[in-house]
Coordinates of C-alpha atoms in Angstrom, one line a residue:
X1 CA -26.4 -3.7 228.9
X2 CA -29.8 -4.5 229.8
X3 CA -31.3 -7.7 229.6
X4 CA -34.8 -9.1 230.1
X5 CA -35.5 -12.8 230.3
X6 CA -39.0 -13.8 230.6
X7 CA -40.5 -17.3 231.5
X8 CA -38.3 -17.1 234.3
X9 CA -39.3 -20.7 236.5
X10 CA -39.3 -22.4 232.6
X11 CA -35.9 -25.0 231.8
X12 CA -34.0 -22.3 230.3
X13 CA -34.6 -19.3 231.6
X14 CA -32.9 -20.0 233.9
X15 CA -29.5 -21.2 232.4
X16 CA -29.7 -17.6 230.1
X17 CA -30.0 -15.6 233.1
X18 CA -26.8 -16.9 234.3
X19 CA -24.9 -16.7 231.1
X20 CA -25.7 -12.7 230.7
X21 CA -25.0 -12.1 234.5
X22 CA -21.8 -13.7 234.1
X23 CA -21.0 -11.4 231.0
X24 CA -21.5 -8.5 233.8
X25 CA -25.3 -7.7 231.8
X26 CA -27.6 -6.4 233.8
X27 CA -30.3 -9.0 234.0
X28 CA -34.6 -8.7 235.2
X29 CA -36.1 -12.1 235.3
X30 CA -40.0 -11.8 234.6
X31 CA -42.3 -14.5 235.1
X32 CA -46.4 -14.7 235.1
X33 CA -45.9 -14.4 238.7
X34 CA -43.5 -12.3 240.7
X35 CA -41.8 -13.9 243.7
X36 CA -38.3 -14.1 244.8
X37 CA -36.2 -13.4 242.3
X38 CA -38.9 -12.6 239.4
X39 CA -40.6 -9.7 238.4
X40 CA -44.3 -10.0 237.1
X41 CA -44.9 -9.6 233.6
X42 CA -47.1 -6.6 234.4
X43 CA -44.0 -4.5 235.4
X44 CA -41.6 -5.4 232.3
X45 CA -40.2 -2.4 230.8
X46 CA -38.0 -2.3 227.6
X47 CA -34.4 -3.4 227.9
X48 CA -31.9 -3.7 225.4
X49 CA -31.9 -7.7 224.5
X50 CA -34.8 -9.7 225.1
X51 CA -35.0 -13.6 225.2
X52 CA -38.3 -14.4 225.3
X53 CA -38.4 -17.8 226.9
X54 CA -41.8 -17.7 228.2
X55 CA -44.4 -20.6 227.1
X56 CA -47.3 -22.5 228.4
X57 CA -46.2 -26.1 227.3
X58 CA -43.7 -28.5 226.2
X59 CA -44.1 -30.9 223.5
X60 CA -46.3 -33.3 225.9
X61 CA -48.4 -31.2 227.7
X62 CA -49.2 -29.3 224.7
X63 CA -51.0 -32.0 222.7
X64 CA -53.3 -32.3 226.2
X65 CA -54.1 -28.1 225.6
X66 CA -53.4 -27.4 222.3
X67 CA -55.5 -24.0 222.1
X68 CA -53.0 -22.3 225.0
X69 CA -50.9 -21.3 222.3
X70 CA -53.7 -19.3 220.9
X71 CA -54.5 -17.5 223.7
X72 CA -51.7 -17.6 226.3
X73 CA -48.1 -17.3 224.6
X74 CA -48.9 -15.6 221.2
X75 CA -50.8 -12.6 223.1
X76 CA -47.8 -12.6 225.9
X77 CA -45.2 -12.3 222.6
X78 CA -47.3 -9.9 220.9
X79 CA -47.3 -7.7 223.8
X80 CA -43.5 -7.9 224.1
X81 CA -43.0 -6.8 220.7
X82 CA -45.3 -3.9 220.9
X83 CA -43.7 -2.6 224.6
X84 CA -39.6 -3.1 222.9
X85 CA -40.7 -1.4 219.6
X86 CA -39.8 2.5 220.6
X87 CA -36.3 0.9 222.2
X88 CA -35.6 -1.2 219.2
X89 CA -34.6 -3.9 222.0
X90 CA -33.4 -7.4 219.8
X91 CA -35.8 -10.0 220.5
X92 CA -34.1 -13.4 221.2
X93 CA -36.8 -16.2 220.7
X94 CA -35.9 -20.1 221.3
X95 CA -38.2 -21.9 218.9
X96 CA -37.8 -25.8 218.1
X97 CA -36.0 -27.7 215.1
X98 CA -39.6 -29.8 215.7
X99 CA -41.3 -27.1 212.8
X100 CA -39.5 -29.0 210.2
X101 CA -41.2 -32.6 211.7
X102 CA -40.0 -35.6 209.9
X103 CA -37.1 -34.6 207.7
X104 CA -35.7 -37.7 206.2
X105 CA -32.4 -38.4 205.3
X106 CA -31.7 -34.5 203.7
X107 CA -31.0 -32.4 206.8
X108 CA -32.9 -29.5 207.4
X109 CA -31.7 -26.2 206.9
X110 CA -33.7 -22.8 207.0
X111 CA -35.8 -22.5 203.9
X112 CA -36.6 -26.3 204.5
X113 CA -40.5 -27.0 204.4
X114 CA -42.4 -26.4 207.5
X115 CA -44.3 -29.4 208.4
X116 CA -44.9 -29.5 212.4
X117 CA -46.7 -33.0 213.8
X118 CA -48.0 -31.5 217.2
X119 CA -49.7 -28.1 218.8
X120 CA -46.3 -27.7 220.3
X121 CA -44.5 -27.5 216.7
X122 CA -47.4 -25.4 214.9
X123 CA -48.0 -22.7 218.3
X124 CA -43.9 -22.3 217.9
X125 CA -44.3 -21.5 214.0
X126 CA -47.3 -19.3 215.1
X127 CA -44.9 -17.2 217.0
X128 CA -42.2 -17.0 214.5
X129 CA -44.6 -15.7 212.0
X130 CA -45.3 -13.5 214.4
X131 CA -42.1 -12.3 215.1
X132 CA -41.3 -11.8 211.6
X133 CA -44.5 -9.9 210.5
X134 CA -43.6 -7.5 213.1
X135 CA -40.1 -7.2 214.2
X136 CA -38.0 -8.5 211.6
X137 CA -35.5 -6.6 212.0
X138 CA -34.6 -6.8 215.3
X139 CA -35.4 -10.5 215.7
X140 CA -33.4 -14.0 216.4
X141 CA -35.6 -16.8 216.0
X142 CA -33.5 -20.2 217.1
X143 CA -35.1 -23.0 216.1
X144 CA -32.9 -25.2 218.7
X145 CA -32.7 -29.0 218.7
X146 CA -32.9 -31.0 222.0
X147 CA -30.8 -29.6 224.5
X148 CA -28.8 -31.4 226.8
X149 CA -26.5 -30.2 230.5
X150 CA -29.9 -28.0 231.6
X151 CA -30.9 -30.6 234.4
X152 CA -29.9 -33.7 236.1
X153 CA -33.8 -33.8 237.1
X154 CA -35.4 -37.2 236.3
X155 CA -39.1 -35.7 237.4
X156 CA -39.2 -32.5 234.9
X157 CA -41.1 -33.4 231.7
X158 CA -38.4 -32.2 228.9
X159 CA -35.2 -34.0 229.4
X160 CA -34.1 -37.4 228.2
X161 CA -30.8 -37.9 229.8
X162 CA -31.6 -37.6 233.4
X163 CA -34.5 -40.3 232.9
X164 CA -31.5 -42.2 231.7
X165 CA -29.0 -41.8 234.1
X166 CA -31.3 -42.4 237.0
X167 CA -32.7 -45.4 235.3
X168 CA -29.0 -46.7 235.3
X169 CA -27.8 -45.4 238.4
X170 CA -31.1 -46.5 240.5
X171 CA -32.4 -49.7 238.4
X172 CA -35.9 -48.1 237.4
X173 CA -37.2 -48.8 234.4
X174 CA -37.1 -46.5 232.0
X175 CA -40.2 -45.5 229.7
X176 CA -39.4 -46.0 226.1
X177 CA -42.1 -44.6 223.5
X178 CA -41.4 -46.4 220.5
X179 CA -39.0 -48.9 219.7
X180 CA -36.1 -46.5 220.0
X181 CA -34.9 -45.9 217.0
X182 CA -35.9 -42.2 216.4
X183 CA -33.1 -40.0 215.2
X184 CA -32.7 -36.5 216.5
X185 CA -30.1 -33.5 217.0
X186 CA -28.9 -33.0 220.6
X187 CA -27.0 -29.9 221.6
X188 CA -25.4 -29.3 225.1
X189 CA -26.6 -26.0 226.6
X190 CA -23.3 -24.5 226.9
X191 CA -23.4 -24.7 222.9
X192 CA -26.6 -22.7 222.5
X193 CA -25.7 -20.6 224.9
X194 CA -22.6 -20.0 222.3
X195 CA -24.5 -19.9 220.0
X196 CA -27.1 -17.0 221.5
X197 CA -24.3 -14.9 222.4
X198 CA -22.3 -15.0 218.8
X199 CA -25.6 -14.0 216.8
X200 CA -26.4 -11.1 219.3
X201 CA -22.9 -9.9 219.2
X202 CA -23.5 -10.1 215.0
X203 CA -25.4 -8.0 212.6
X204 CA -27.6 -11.2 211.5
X205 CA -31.1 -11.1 212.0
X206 CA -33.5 -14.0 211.5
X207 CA -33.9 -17.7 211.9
X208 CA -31.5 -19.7 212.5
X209 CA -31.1 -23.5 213.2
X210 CA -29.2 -24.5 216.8
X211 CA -27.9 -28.1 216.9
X212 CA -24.9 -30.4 216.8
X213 CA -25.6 -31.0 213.5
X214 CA -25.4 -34.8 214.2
X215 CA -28.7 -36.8 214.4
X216 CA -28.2 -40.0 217.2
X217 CA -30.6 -42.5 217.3
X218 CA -32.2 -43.0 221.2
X219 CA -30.9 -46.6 221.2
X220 CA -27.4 -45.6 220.7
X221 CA -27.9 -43.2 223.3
X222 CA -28.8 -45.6 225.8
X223 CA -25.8 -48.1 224.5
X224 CA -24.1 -44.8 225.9
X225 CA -25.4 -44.2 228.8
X226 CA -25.0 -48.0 229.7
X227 CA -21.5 -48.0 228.7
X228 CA -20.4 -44.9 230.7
X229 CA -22.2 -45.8 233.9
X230 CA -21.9 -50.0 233.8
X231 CA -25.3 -50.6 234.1
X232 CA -28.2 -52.0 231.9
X233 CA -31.2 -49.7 231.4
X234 CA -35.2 -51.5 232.6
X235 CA -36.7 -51.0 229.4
X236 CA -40.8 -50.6 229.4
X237 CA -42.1 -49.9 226.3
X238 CA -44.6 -47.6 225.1
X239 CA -46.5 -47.3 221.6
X240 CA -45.1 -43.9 219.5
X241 CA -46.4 -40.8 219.9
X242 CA -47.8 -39.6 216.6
X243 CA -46.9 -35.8 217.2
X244 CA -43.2 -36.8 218.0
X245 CA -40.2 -36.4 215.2
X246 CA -39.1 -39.7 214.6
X247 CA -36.3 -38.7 212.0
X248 CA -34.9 -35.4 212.9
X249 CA -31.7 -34.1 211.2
X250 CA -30.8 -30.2 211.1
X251 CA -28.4 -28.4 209.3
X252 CA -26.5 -26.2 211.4
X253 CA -24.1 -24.4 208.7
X254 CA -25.8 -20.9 208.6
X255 CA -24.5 -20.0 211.9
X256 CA -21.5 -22.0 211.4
X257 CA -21.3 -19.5 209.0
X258 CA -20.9 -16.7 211.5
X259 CA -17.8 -18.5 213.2
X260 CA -19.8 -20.5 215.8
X261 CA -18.8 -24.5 216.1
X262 CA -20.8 -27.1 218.5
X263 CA -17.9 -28.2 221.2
X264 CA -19.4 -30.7 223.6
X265 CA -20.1 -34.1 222.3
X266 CA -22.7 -36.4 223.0
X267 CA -20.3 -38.7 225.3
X268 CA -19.1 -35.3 227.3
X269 CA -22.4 -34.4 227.6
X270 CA -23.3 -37.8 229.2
X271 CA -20.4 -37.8 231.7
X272 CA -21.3 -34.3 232.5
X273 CA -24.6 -35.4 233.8
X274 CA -22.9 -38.3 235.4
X275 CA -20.6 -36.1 238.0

């Protein structure tokens, strides 16, 4: 089997890559840039699974460049789909549980409204709409909740639980935005990893939600993350963001559906970034 992964330098490119290789796939890394390791995007060639994990921004940085949606990712995806076409390769696209934005108490589930807060949220639903105008039927779109286990990296933008555990662990203070009690899904990457390889392996096509399927407010993660390591968080606080989910819960029982079931809890997840 080949496999292409594209935004190969991204947070979770990387952890794919590994997961197909490992499965004895045949894997080409592309990125904007080639290098060691990556092949430019000028020299991709149709395989037979593609998980298109390339995009310009993360939730933060895309509310400071809102229009590179426009005119970065959504003509890089558009190209892809147009090159696989002839080899009917599945596309494998990680969207974001974030294109539901404030869900309430109801969890979301797939033919829930769409009502994104930031440009991160709306260039994702951009690209789905893409995706299913043209290649329906040879598309996964996984609109994946926050994942945890990709990084123990305090310094890269995306990632609550390493900013944690070093606060802990070092004593920093750790920068709060809002007074904590936003509620979202957190799934550890080994999960929608699962999760990626169960629905390619099935005849499903379409979205698809990827979480836990438990929402966890960020106060009682912290009460975690104290109580595992022994040490009081530094709290600094920082007004809301208005583009970021404060109430976030996802149904996950489509693709439980299918035979998948989330396995690593919150707490695992924790002391796996601990060791």
């Amino acid at each position: 089997m080949k496999v292409a992964v594209t935004g190969g330098r991204g947070r979770l490119a990387p952890l794919v890559v590994n997961a197909f290789r490992e499965r004895g796939a045949e894997v080409i890394v592309y990125s904007r840039e080639a290098g060691p390791g990556f092949s430019a995007m000028e020299e991709f060639s149709a395989p037979d699974v593609l998980v298109h994990c390339a995009w310009s921004s993360v939730p933060f940085t895309a509310e400071a460049n809102p229009a590179n949606s426009e005119s970065i990712d959504l003509p890089l995806l558009k190209s892809v789909i147009e090159q696989t076409h002839d080899a009917n390769s599945l596309i494998i696209f990680p969207s974001s549980g974030a294109v539901y934005g404030n869900t309430g108490e109801a969890p979301a589930d797939e033919l829930s409204p769409i009502k994104p807060l930031g440009a991160y949220a709306r260039g994702k639903i951009a690209a789905e709409n893409l995706l299913l105008e043209q290649a329906a039927e040879r598309s996964l779109v996984l609109r994946t909740t926050n994942l945890l286990g990709d990084s123990n990296d305090p310094t890269r933008p995306q990632g609550v639980l390493p900013k944690l555990v070093s606060a802990a662990k070092e004593g920093t203070e750790f920068p709060l935005w809002g007074d904590g009690t936003s509620t979202k899904d957190y799934i550890h990457t080994s999960d929608f990893l699962e999760a990626v390889f169960s629905l390619r392996q099935s005849e499903q096509r379409g979205v698809f939600n990827v979480g836990s399927g438990t929402s966890t407010s960020l106060l009682d993660i912290i009460a975690l993350v104290e109580q595992l390591t022994g040490h009081r968080i530094k709290i600094r606080k920082f007004p809301h963001f208005d583009w970021d989910v404060s109430c976030s819960r996802i149904s996950v029982e489509k693709l439980r559906s299918i035979g998948w079931q989330p396995r690593v809890s919150l707490r695992d997840a924790i002391s796996r970034c601990l060791t």
